[in-house]
Short mmCIF file of C-alpha atoms and ligand atoms in Angstrom, two decimals:
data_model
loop_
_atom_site.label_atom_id
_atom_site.label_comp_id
_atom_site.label_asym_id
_atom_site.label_seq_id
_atom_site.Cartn_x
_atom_site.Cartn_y
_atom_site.Cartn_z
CA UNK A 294 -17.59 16.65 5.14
CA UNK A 295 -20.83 17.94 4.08
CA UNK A 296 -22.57 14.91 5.47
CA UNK A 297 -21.04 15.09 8.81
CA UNK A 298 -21.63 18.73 9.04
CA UNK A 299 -25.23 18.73 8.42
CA UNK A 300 -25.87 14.96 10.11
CA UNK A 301 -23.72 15.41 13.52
CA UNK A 302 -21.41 17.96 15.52
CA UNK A 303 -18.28 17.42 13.76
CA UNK A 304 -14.53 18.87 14.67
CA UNK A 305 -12.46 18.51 12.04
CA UNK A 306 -8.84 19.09 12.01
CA UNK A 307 -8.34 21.77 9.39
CA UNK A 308 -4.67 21.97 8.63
CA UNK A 309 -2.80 20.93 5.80
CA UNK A 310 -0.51 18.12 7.69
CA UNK A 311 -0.91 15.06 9.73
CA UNK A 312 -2.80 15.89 13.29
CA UNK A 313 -0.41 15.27 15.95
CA UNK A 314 -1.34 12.91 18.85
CA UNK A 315 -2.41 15.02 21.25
CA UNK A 316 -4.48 16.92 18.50
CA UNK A 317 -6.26 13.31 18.45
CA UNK A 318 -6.92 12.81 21.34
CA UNK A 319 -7.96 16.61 22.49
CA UNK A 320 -10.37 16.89 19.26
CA UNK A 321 -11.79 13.03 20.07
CA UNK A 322 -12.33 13.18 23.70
CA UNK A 323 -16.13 12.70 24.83
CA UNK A 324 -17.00 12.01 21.35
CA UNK A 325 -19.09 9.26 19.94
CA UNK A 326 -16.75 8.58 16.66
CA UNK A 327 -13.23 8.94 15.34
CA UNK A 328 -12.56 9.13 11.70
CA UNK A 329 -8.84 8.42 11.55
CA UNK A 330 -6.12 8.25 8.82
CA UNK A 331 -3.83 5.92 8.30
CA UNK A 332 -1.10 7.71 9.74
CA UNK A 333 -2.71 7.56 13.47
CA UNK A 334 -1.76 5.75 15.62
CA UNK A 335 -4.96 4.34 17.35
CA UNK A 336 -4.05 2.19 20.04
CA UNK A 337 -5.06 1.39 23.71
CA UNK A 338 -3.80 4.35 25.33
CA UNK A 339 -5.35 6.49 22.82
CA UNK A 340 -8.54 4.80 22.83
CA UNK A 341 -8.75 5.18 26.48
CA UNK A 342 -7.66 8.71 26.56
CA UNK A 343 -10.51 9.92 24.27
CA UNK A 344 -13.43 7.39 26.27
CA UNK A 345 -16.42 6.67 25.47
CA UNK A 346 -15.82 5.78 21.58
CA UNK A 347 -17.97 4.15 19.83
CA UNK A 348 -16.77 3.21 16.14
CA UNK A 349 -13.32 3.95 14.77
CA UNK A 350 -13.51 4.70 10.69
CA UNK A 351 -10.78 4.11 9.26
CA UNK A 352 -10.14 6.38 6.06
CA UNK A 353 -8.46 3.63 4.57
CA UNK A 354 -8.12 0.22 3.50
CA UNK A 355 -5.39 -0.93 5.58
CA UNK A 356 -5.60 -0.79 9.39
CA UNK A 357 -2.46 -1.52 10.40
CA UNK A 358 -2.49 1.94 12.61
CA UNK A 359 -4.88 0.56 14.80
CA UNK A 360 -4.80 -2.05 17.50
CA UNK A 361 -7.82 -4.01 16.25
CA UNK A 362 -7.17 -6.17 19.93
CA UNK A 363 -7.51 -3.25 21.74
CA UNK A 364 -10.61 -2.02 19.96
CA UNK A 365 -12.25 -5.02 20.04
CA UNK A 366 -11.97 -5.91 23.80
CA UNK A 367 -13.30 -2.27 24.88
CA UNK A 368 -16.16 -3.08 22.10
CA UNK A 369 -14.93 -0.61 19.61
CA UNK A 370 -15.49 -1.46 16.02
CA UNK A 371 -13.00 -0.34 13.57
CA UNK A 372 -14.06 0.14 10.13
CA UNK A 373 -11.99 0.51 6.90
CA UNK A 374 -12.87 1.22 3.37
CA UNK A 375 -12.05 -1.98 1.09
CA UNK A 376 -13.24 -2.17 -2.40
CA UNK A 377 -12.68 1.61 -3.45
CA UNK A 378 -9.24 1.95 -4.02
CA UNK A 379 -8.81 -1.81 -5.64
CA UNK A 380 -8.23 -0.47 -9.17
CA UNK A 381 -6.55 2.91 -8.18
CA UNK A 382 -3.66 1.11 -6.23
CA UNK A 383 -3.40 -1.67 -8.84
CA UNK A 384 -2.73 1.44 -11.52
CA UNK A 385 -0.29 2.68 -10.03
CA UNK A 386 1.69 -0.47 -9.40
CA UNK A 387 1.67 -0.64 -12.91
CA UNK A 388 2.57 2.95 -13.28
CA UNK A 389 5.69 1.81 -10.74
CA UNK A 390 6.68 -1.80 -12.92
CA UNK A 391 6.88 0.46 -15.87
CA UNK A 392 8.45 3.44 -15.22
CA UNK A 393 11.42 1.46 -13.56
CA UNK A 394 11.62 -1.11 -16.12
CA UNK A 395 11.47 1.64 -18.34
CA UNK A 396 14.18 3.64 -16.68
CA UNK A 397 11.53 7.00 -16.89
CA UNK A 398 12.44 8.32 -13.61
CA UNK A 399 16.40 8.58 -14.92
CA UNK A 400 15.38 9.83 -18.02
CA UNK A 401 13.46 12.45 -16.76
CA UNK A 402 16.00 13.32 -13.92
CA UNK A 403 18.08 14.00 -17.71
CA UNK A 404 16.25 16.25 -19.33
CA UNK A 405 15.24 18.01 -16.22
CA UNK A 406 19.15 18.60 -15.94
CA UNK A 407 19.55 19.22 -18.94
CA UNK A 408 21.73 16.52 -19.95
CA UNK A 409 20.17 14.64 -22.87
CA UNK A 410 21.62 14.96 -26.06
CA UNK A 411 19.55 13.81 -28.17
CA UNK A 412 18.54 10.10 -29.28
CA UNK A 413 21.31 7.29 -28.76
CA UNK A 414 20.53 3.64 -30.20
CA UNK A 415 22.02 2.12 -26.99
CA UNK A 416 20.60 4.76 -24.04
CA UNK A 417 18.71 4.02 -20.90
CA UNK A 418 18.14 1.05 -22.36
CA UNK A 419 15.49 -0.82 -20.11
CA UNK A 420 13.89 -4.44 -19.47
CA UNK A 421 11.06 -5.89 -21.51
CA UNK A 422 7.19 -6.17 -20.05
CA UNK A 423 5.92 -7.94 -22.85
CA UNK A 424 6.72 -11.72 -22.03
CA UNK A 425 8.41 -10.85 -18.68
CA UNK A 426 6.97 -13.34 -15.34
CA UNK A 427 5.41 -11.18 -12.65
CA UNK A 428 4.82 -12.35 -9.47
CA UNK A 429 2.16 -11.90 -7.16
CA UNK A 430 2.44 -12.35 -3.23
CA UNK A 431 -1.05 -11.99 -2.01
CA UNK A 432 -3.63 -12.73 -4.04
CA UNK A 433 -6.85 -10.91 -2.72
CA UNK A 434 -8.59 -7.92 -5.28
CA UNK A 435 -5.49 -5.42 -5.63
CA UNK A 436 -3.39 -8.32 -6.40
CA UNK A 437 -6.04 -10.57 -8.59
CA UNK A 438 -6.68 -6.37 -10.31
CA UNK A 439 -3.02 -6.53 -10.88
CA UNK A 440 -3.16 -9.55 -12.71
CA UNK A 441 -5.61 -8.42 -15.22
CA UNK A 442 -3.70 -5.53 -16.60
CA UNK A 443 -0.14 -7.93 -16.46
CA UNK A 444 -2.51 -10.40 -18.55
CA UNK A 445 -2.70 -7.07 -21.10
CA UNK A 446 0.42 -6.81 -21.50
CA UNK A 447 1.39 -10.15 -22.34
CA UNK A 448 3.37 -11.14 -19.26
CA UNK A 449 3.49 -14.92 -17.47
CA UNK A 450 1.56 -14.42 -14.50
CA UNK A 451 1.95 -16.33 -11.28
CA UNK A 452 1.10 -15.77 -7.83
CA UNK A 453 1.81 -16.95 -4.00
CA UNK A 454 -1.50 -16.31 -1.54
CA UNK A 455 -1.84 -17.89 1.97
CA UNK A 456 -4.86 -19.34 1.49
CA UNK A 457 -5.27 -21.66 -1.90
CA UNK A 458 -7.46 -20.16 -4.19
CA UNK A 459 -10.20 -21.25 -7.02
CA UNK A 460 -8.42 -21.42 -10.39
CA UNK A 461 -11.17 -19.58 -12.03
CA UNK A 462 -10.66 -16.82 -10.21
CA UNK A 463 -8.07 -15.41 -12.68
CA UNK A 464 -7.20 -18.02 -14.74
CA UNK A 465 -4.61 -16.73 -16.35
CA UNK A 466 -2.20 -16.26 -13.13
CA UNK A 467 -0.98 -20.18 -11.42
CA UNK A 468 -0.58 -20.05 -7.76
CA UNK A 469 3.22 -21.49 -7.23
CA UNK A 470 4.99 -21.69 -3.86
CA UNK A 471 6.66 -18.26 -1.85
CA UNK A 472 10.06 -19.53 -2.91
CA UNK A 473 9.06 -20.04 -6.76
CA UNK A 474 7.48 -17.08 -7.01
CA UNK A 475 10.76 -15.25 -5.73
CA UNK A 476 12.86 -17.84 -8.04
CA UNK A 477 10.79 -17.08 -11.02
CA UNK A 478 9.66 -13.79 -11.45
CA UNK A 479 11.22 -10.92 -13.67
CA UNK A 480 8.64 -8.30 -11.52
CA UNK A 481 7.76 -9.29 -7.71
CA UNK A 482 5.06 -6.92 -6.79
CA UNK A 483 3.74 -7.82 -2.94
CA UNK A 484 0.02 -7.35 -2.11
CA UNK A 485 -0.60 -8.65 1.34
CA UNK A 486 -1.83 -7.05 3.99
CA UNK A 487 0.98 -5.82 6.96
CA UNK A 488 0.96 -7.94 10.09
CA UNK A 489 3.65 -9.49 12.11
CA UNK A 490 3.36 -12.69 9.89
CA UNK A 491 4.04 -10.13 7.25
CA UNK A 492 6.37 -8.18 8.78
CA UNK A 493 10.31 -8.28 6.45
CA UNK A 494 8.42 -10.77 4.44
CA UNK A 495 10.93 -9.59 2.05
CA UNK A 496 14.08 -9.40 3.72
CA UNK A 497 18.08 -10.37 2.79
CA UNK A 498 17.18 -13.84 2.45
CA UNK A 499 14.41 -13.37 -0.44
CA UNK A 500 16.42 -10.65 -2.35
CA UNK A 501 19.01 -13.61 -2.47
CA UNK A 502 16.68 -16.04 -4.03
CA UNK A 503 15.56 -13.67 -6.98
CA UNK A 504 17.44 -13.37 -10.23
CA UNK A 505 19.53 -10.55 -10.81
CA UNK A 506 17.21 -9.04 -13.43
CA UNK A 507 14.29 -8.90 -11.20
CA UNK A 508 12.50 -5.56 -9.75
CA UNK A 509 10.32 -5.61 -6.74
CA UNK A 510 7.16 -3.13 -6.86
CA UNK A 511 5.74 -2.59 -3.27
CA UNK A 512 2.56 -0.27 -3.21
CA UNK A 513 1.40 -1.88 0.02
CA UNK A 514 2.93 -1.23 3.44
CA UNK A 515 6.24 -0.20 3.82
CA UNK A 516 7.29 -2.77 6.37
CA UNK A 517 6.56 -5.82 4.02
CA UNK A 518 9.80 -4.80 3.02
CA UNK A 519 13.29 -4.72 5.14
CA UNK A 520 14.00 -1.17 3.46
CA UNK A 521 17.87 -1.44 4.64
CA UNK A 522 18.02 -4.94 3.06
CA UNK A 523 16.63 -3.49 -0.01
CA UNK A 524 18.57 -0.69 -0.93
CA UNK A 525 21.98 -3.32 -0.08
CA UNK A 526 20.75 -5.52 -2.40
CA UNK A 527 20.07 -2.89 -5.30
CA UNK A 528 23.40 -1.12 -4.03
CA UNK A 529 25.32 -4.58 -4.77
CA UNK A 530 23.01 -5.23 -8.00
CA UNK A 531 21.71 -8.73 -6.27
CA UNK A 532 18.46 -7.38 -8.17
CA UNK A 533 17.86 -4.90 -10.96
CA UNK A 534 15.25 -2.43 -9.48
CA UNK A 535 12.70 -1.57 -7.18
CA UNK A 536 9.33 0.37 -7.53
CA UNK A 537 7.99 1.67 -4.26
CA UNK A 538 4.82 3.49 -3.23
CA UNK A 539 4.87 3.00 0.42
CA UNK A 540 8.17 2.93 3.12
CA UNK A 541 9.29 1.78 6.11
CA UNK A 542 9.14 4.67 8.32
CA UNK A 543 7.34 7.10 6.19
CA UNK A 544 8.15 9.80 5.20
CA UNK A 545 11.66 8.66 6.07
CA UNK A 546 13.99 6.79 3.39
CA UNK A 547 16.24 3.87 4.38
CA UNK A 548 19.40 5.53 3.77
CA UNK A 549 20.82 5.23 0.80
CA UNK A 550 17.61 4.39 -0.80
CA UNK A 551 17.22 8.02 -2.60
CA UNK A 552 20.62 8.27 -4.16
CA UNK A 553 19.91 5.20 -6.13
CA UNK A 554 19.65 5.44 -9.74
CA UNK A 555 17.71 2.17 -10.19
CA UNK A 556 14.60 2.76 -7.80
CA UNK A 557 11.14 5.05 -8.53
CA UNK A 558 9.35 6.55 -5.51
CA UNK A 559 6.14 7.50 -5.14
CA UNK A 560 5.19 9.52 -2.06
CA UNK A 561 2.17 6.97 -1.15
CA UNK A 562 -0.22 7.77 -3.56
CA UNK A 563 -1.75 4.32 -4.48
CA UNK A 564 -5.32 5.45 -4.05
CA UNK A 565 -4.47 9.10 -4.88
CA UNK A 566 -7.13 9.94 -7.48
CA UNK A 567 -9.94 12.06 -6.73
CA UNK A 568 -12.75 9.39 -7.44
CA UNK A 569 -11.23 7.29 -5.24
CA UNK A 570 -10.40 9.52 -2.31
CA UNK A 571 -13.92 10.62 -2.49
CA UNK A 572 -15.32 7.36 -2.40
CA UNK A 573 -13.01 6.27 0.42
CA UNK A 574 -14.72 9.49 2.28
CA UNK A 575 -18.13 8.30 1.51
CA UNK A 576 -17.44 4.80 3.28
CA UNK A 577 -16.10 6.33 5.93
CA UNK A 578 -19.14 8.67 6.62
CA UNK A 579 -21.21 5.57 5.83
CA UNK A 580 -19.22 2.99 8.24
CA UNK A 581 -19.42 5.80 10.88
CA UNK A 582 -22.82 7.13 10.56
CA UNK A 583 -24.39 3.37 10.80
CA UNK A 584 -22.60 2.67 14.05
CA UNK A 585 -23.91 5.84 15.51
CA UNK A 586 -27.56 4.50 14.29
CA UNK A 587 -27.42 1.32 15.74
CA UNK A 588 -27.03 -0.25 12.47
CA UNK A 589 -24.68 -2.87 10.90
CA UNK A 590 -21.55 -1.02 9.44
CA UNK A 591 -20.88 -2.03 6.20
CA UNK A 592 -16.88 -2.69 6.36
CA UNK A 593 -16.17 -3.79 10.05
CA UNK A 594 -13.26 -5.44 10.68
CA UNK A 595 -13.52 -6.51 13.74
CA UNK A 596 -17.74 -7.65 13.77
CA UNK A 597 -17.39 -9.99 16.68
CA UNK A 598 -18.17 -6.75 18.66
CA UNK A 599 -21.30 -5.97 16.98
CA UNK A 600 -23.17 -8.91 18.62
C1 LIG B 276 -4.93 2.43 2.27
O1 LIG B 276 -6.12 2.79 2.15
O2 LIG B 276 -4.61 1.52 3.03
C2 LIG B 276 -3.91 3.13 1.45
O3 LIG B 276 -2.63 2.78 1.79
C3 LIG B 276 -4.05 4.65 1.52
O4 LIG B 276 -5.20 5.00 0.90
#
């Protein structure tokens, strides 16, 4: 913020929720550069509407809330900030596997009630870590990041990517096919980027194939997920948990999905820390600032516009 208020002739929205569209677009409009959240939606119409853009920052890794197409045919590049946040979000899936495998979220909901009697030899007994498969789906730095703390805990690591990747990469985890990894794992924790080939990637069909021990950990896009499907096949015990960071229509629930016992929710708060926020910031300023200098920007996703 500092940056941008000494380096250019910044409007920032000030409040202490998510701008609304027309707050977008009224606060971008004639401007040279729009540093956007992940909650806005930055599509044609809205790119038109504000005219004569000439970078979108994303403050963000993912990018799903922008219409890279659209962008990228008016000559707009869209930045994002990858790299930052690799070991922040891979924490906290972690924090996820073991609070729910560890029932924490059920015993705390006990004290807090003030329910708990006291020890019991057989209570809230949960599922082991320590020896337990995990599976991977997508293999890129959060999910190779993952792998390095499962590898410290002792678990059997394996992984599904699209692409095939080196072995050395992180040896310990074996790339195995999208229906293995479902078959196999104790833990499923997806870390692919959302697309339409991504879109439901775990649906009805998937929770079917996994073992009724397993617990799925999403801390990537909520739409990876079919959140209805989900919460029928905890509701029915097809599978024994879930750990989720991010939702299908945030900040609504699938319904159903809060009442369960068996899941732990986190209000999106995979990159949450304060390092990493203010690194993410820094990129952002950096990605946006270059653009406006006629430079390279560092994380462009879409560089076929820069010439
Ligand atoms: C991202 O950057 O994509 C996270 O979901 C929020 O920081």
């Amino acid at each position: 913020m500092e940056r941008l208020e000494r380096e250019s002739d910044f409007l920032w929205h000030r409040e202490e929720r998510a701008a609304t569209r027309a707050e977008v677009i009224a606060g971008a409009q004639g401007r040279d550069a729009l540093i956007c959240t992940i909650l806005d939606r930055v599509d044609a119409e809205l790119l038109d509407a504000c005219g004569g853009l000439k970078v979108v920052a994303n403050f963000g890794v993912g990018f799903n809330n922008i219409d890279v197409a659209a962008a990228t045919a008016r000559k707009i590049p869209v930045t994002n900030t990858p790299g930052v946040l690799t070991d922040a979000t891979a924490d906290i899936t972690f924090a996820l596997l073991l609070a729910v495998a560890r029932r924490l979220g059920e015993g705390e909901r006990l004290i807090r009630a003030q329910k708990w009697g006291g020890w019991e030899p057989l209570q809230l007994l949960g599922a082991d870590v320590s020896g337990a498969t995990l599976s991977i789906i997508g293999f890129g730095r959060i999910g190779q990041a993952v792998a390095r703390r499962a590898e410290a805990f002792g678990m059997r690591v394996i992984y599904w990517n699209r692409s095939a990747l080196d072995k050395s990469v992180v040896p310990v985890a074996t790339a195995v096919s999208f229906e293995d990894v479902l078959r196999q794992s104790d833990f499923v924790s997806l870390h692919v980027a959302y697309n339409s080939e991504t879109h439901h990637l775990l649906d009805e069909r998937q929770f079917a194939l996994m073992k009724p021990n397993a617990f799925v950990i999403n801390t990537t896009r909520g739409p990876v997920i079919n959140e209805a499907a989900l919460v029928r096949a905890l509701q029915t015990k097809q599978i024994a948990g879930a750990g989720l960071d991010v939702f299908e229509r945030e900040p609504q629930l699938a319904p159903g999905l809060a009442e369960l016992e068996n899941v732990v929710l986190a209000p999106h708060l995979g990159s949450a820390t304060i390092g990493t926020r203010t690194k993410m910031g820094m990129i952002a300023v950096d990605n946006l600032m270059a653009v406006c200098a006629a430079l390279r920007p560092p994380n462009c996703v879409n560089p076929e516009v820069l010439g």
